[in-house]
mmCIF file of C-alpha atoms in Angstrom:
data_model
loop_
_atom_site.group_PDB
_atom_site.id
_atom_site.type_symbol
_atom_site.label_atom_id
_atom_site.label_comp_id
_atom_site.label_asym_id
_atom_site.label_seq_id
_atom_site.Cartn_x
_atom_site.Cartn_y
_atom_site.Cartn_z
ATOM 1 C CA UNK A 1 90.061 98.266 83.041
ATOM 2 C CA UNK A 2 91.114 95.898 85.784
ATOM 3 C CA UNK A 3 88.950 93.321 87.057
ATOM 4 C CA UNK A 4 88.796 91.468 90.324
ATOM 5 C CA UNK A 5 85.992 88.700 91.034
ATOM 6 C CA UNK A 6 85.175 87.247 94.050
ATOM 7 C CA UNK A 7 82.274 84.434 94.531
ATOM 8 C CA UNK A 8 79.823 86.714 96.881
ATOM 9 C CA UNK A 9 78.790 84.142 99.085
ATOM 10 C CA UNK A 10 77.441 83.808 101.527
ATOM 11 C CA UNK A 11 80.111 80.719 102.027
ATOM 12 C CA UNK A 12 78.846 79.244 105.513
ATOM 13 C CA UNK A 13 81.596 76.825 107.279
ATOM 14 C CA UNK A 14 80.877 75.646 110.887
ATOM 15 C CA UNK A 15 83.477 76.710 113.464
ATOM 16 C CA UNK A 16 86.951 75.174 114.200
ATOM 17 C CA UNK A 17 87.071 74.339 109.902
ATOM 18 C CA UNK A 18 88.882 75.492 107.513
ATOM 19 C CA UNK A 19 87.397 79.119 105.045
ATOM 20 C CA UNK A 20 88.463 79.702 101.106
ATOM 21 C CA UNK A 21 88.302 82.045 99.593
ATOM 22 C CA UNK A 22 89.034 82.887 95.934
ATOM 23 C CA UNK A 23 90.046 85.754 93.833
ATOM 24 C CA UNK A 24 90.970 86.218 90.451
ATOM 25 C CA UNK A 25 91.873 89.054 88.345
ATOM 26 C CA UNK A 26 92.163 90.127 84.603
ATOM 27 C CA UNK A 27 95.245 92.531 84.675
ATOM 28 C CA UNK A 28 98.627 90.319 84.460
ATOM 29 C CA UNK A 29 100.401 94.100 85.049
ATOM 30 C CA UNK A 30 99.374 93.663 88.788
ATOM 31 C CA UNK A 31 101.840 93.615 91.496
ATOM 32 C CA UNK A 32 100.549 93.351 94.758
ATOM 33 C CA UNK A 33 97.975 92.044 96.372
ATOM 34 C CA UNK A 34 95.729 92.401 99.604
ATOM 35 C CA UNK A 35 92.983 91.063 101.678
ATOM 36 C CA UNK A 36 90.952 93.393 103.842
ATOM 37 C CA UNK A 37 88.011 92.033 106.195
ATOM 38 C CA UNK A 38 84.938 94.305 106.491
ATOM 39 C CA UNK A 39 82.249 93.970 109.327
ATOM 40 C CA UNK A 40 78.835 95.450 108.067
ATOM 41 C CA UNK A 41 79.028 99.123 108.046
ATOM 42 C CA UNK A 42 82.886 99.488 109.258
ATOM 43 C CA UNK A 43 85.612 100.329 107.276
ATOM 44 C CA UNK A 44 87.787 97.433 105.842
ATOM 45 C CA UNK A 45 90.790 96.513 108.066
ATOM 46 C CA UNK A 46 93.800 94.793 106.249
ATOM 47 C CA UNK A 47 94.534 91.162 107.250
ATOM 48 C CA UNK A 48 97.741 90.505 104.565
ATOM 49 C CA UNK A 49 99.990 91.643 102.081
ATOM 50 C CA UNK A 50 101.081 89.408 99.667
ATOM 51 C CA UNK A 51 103.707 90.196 96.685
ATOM 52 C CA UNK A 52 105.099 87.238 95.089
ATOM 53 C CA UNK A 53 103.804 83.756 94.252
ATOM 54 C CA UNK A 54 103.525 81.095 96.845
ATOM 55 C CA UNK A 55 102.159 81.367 100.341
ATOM 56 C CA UNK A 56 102.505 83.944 102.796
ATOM 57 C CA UNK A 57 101.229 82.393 106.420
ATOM 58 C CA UNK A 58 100.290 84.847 109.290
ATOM 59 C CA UNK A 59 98.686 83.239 112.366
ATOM 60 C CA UNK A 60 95.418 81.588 111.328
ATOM 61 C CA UNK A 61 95.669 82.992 107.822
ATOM 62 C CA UNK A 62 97.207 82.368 105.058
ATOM 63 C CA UNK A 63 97.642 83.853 101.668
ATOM 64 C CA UNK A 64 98.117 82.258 98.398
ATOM 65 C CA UNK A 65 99.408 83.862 94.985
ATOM 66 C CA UNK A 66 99.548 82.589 91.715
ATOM 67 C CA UNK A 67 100.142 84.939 89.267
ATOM 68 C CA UNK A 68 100.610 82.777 86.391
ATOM 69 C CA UNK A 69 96.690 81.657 86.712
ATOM 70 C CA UNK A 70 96.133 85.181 87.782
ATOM 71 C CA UNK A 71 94.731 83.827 91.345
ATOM 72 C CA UNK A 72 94.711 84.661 94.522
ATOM 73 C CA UNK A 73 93.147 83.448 97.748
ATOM 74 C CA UNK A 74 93.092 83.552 101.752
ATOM 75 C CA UNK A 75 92.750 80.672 103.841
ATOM 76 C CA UNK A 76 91.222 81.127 107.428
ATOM 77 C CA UNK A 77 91.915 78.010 109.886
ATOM 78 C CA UNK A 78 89.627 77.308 113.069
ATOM 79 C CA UNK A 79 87.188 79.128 111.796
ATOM 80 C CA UNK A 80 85.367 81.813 114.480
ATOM 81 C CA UNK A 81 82.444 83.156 114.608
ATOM 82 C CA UNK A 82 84.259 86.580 114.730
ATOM 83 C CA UNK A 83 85.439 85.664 111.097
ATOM 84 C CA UNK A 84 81.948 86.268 109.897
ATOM 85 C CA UNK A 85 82.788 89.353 107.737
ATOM 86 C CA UNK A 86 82.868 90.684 104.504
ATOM 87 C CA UNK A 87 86.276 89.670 102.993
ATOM 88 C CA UNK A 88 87.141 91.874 100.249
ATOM 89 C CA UNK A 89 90.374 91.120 97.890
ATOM 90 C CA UNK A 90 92.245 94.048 96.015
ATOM 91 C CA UNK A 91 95.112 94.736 94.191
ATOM 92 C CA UNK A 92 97.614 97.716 92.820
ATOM 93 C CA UNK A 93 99.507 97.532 90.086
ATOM 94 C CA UNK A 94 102.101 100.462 90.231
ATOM 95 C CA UNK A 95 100.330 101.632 93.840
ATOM 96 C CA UNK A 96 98.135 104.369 91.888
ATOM 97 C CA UNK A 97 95.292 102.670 91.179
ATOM 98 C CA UNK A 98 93.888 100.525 93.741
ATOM 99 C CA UNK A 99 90.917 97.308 92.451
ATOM 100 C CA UNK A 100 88.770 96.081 95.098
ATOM 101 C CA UNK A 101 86.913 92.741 94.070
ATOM 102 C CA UNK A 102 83.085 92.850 95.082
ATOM 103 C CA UNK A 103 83.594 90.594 98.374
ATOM 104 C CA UNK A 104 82.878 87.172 99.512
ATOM 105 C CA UNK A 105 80.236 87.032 102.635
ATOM 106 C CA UNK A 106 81.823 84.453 105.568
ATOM 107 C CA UNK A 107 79.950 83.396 107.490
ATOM 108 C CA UNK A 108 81.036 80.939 110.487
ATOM 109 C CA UNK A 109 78.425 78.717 112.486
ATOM 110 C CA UNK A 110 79.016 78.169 116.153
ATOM 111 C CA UNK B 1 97.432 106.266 117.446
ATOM 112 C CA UNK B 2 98.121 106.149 113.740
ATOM 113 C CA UNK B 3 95.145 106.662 111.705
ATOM 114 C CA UNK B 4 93.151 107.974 109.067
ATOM 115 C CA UNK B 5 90.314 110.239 110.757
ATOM 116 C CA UNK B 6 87.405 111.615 108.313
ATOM 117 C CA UNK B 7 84.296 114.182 109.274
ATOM 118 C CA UNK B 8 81.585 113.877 109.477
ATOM 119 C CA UNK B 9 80.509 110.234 109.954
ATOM 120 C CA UNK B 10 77.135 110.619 109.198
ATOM 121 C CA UNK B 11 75.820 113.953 106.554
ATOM 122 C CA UNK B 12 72.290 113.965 105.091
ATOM 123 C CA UNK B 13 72.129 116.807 102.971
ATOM 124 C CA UNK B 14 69.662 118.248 99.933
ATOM 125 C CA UNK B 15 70.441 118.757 96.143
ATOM 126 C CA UNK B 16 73.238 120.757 95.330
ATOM 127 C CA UNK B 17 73.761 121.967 98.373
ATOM 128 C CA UNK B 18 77.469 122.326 98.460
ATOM 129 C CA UNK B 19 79.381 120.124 101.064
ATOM 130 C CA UNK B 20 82.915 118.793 101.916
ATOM 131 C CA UNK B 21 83.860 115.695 103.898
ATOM 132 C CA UNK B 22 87.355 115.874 105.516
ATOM 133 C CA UNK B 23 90.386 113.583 105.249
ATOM 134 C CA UNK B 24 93.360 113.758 107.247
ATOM 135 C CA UNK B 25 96.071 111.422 108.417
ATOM 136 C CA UNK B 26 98.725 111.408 110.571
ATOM 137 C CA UNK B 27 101.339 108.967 109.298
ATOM 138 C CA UNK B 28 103.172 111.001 106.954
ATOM 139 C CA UNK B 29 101.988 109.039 104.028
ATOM 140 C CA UNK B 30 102.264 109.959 100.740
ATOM 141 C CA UNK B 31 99.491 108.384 98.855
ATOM 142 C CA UNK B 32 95.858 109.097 99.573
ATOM 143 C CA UNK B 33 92.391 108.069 97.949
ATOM 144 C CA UNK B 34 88.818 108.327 98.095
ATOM 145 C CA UNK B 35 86.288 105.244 97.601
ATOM 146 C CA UNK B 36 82.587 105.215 97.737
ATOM 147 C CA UNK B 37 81.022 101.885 98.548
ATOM 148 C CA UNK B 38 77.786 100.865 97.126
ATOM 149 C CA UNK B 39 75.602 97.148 97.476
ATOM 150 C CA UNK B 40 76.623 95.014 94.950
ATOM 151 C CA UNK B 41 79.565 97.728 93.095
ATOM 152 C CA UNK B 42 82.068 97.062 96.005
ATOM 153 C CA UNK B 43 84.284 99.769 96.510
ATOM 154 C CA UNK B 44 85.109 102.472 93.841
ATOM 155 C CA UNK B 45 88.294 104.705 93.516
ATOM 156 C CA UNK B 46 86.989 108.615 92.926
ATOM 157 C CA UNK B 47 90.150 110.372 93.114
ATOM 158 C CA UNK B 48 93.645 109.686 94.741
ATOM 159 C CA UNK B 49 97.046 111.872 95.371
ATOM 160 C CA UNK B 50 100.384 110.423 94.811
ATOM 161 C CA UNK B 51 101.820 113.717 96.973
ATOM 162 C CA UNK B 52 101.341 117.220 97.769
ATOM 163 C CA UNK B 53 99.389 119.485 94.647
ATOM 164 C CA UNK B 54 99.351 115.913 92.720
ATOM 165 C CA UNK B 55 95.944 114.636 92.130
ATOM 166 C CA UNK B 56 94.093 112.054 89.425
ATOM 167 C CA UNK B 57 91.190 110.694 88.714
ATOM 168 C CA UNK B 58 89.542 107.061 89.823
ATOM 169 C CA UNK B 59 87.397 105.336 88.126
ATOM 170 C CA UNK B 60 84.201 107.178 89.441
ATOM 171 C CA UNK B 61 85.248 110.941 89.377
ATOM 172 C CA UNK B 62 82.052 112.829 87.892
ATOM 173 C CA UNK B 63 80.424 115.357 90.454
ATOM 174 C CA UNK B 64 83.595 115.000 92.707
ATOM 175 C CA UNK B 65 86.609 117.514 93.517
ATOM 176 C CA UNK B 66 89.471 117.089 95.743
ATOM 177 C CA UNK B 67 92.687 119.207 96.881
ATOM 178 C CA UNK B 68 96.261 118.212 98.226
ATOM 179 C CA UNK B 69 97.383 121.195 99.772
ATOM 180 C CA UNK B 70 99.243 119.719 102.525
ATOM 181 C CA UNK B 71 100.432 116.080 103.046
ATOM 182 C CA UNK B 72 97.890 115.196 105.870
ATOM 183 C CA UNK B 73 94.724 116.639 104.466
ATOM 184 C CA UNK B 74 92.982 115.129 101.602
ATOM 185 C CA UNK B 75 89.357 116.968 101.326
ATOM 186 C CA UNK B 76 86.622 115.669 99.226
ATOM 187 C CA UNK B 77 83.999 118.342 97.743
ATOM 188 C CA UNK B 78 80.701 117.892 95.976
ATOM 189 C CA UNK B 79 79.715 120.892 94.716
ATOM 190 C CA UNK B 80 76.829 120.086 93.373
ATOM 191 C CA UNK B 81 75.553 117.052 94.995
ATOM 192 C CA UNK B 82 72.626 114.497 93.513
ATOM 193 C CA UNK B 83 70.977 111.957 94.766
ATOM 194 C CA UNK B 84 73.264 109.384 93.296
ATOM 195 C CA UNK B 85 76.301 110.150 95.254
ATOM 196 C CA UNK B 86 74.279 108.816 98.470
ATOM 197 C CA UNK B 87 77.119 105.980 99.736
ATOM 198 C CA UNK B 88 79.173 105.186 102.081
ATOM 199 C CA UNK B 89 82.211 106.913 101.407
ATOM 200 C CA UNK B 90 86.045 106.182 102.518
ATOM 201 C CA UNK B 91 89.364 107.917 102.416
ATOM 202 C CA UNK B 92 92.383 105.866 102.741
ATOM 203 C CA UNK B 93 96.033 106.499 102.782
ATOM 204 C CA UNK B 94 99.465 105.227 102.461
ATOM 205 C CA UNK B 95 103.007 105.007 102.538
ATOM 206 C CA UNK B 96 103.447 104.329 98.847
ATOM 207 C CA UNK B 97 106.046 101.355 98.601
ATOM 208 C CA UNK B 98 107.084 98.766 100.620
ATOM 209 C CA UNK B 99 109.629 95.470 100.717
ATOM 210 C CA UNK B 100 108.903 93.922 97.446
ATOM 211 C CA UNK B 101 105.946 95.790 96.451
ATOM 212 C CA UNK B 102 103.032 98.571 96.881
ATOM 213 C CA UNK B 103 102.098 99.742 100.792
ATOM 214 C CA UNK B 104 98.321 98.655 101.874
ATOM 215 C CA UNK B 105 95.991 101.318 102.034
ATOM 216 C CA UNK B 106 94.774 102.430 105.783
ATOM 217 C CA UNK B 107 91.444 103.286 106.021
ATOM 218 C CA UNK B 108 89.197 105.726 107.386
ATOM 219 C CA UNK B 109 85.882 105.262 109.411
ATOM 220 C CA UNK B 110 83.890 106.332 106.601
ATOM 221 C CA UNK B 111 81.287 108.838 105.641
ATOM 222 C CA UNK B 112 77.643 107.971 105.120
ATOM 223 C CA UNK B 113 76.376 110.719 102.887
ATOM 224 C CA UNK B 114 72.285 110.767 101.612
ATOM 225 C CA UNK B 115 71.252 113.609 99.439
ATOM 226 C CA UNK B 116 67.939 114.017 99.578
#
């Protein structure tokens, strides 16, 4: 049974600074990797794809693998309060069975 | 528009009372999946479809049937529904593979269900 864990939050950061968030898995068999935000009651919207190890950077975002320490994580720069969201992190590992981790709570202080 | 479009968005409905929510997309994708949501259990696969009349089990399939008759449509039934299948409930597709590795999944607007 795959695994994903997420710290739930809520992680507060004031705006303009930098968000982390962290995600770590048990199944080394995975092979790619996502991050979806999710206002309250909405459906989650995908922000990245990310595949191999390293960093993937797309506008104020950007996504780091390491599949080695079975970690992965999304960094959000100049924080907004429109980041305040639900940020859920999933995975696939032969695009059957999709993982969703239980999903960190941002929230970003004016 | 591209997009996954499910029906109803809200259904409160009584003990096994049979009911189907609707799934359909317009992208052509191959792959598509059902998730309920729940406080505190994240999202949960139920069933999925890697094509047409090919169909397998999540990791929350009890009281749950689907159907992949046709590429776009993806149906969920309860037949029989219970109280504990109240959620919020999600159908997603996609387009299988992509450069280097496995397509996201595009979601619907989701389906709050309470069975009373």
């Amino acid at each position: 049974q795959k695994e994903v864990e997420q710290n739930s939050g809520p992680l507060s950061v004031p705006e303009g600074a930098i968000a982390s968030l962290n995600c770590t898995y048990s199944d080394r068999v995975s092979q790619s990797f996502f991050w979806y935000r999710q206002y309250s009651g909405k459906s989650p919207e995908l922000i990245m794809s990310i595949y191999s190890n390293g960093d993937k950077e797309d506008g104020r975002f950007t996504a780091q693998l390491n599949k080695a320490s079975q970690y992965v994580s999304l960094l959000i720069r100049d924080s907004q309060p429109s980041d305040s969201a639900t940020y859920l992190c999933a995975l696939t590992d032969y695009g059957q069975n999709f993982v969703f981790g239980p999903g960190t709570r941002l929230s970003v202080l004016p | 528009e591209a997009q996954v479009t499910q029906n109803p968005r809200y259904l409160i409905t009584v003990t096994g009372k049979k009911l189907t929510v609707t799934c359909s997309q317009n992208m052509n994708h191959e792959y598509m999946s059902w998730y309920r949501q729940d406080p505190g259990l994240g999202l949960r696969q139920i069933y999925y479809s890697m094509n047409v009349e090919v169909t397998d089990k999540g990791d929350v399939p009890e009281g749950y049937k689907v159907s992949r008759k046709e590429k776009r449509n993806f149906p969920l039934i309860l037949e029989s529904p219970s109280p504990n299948q109240t959620s919020l409930y999600f159908c997603a597709s996609s387009r299988s593979t992509a450069p280097g590795g496995y397509s996201p999944l595009h979601f619907g607007n989701g389906t709050r269900l309470t069975v009373t």
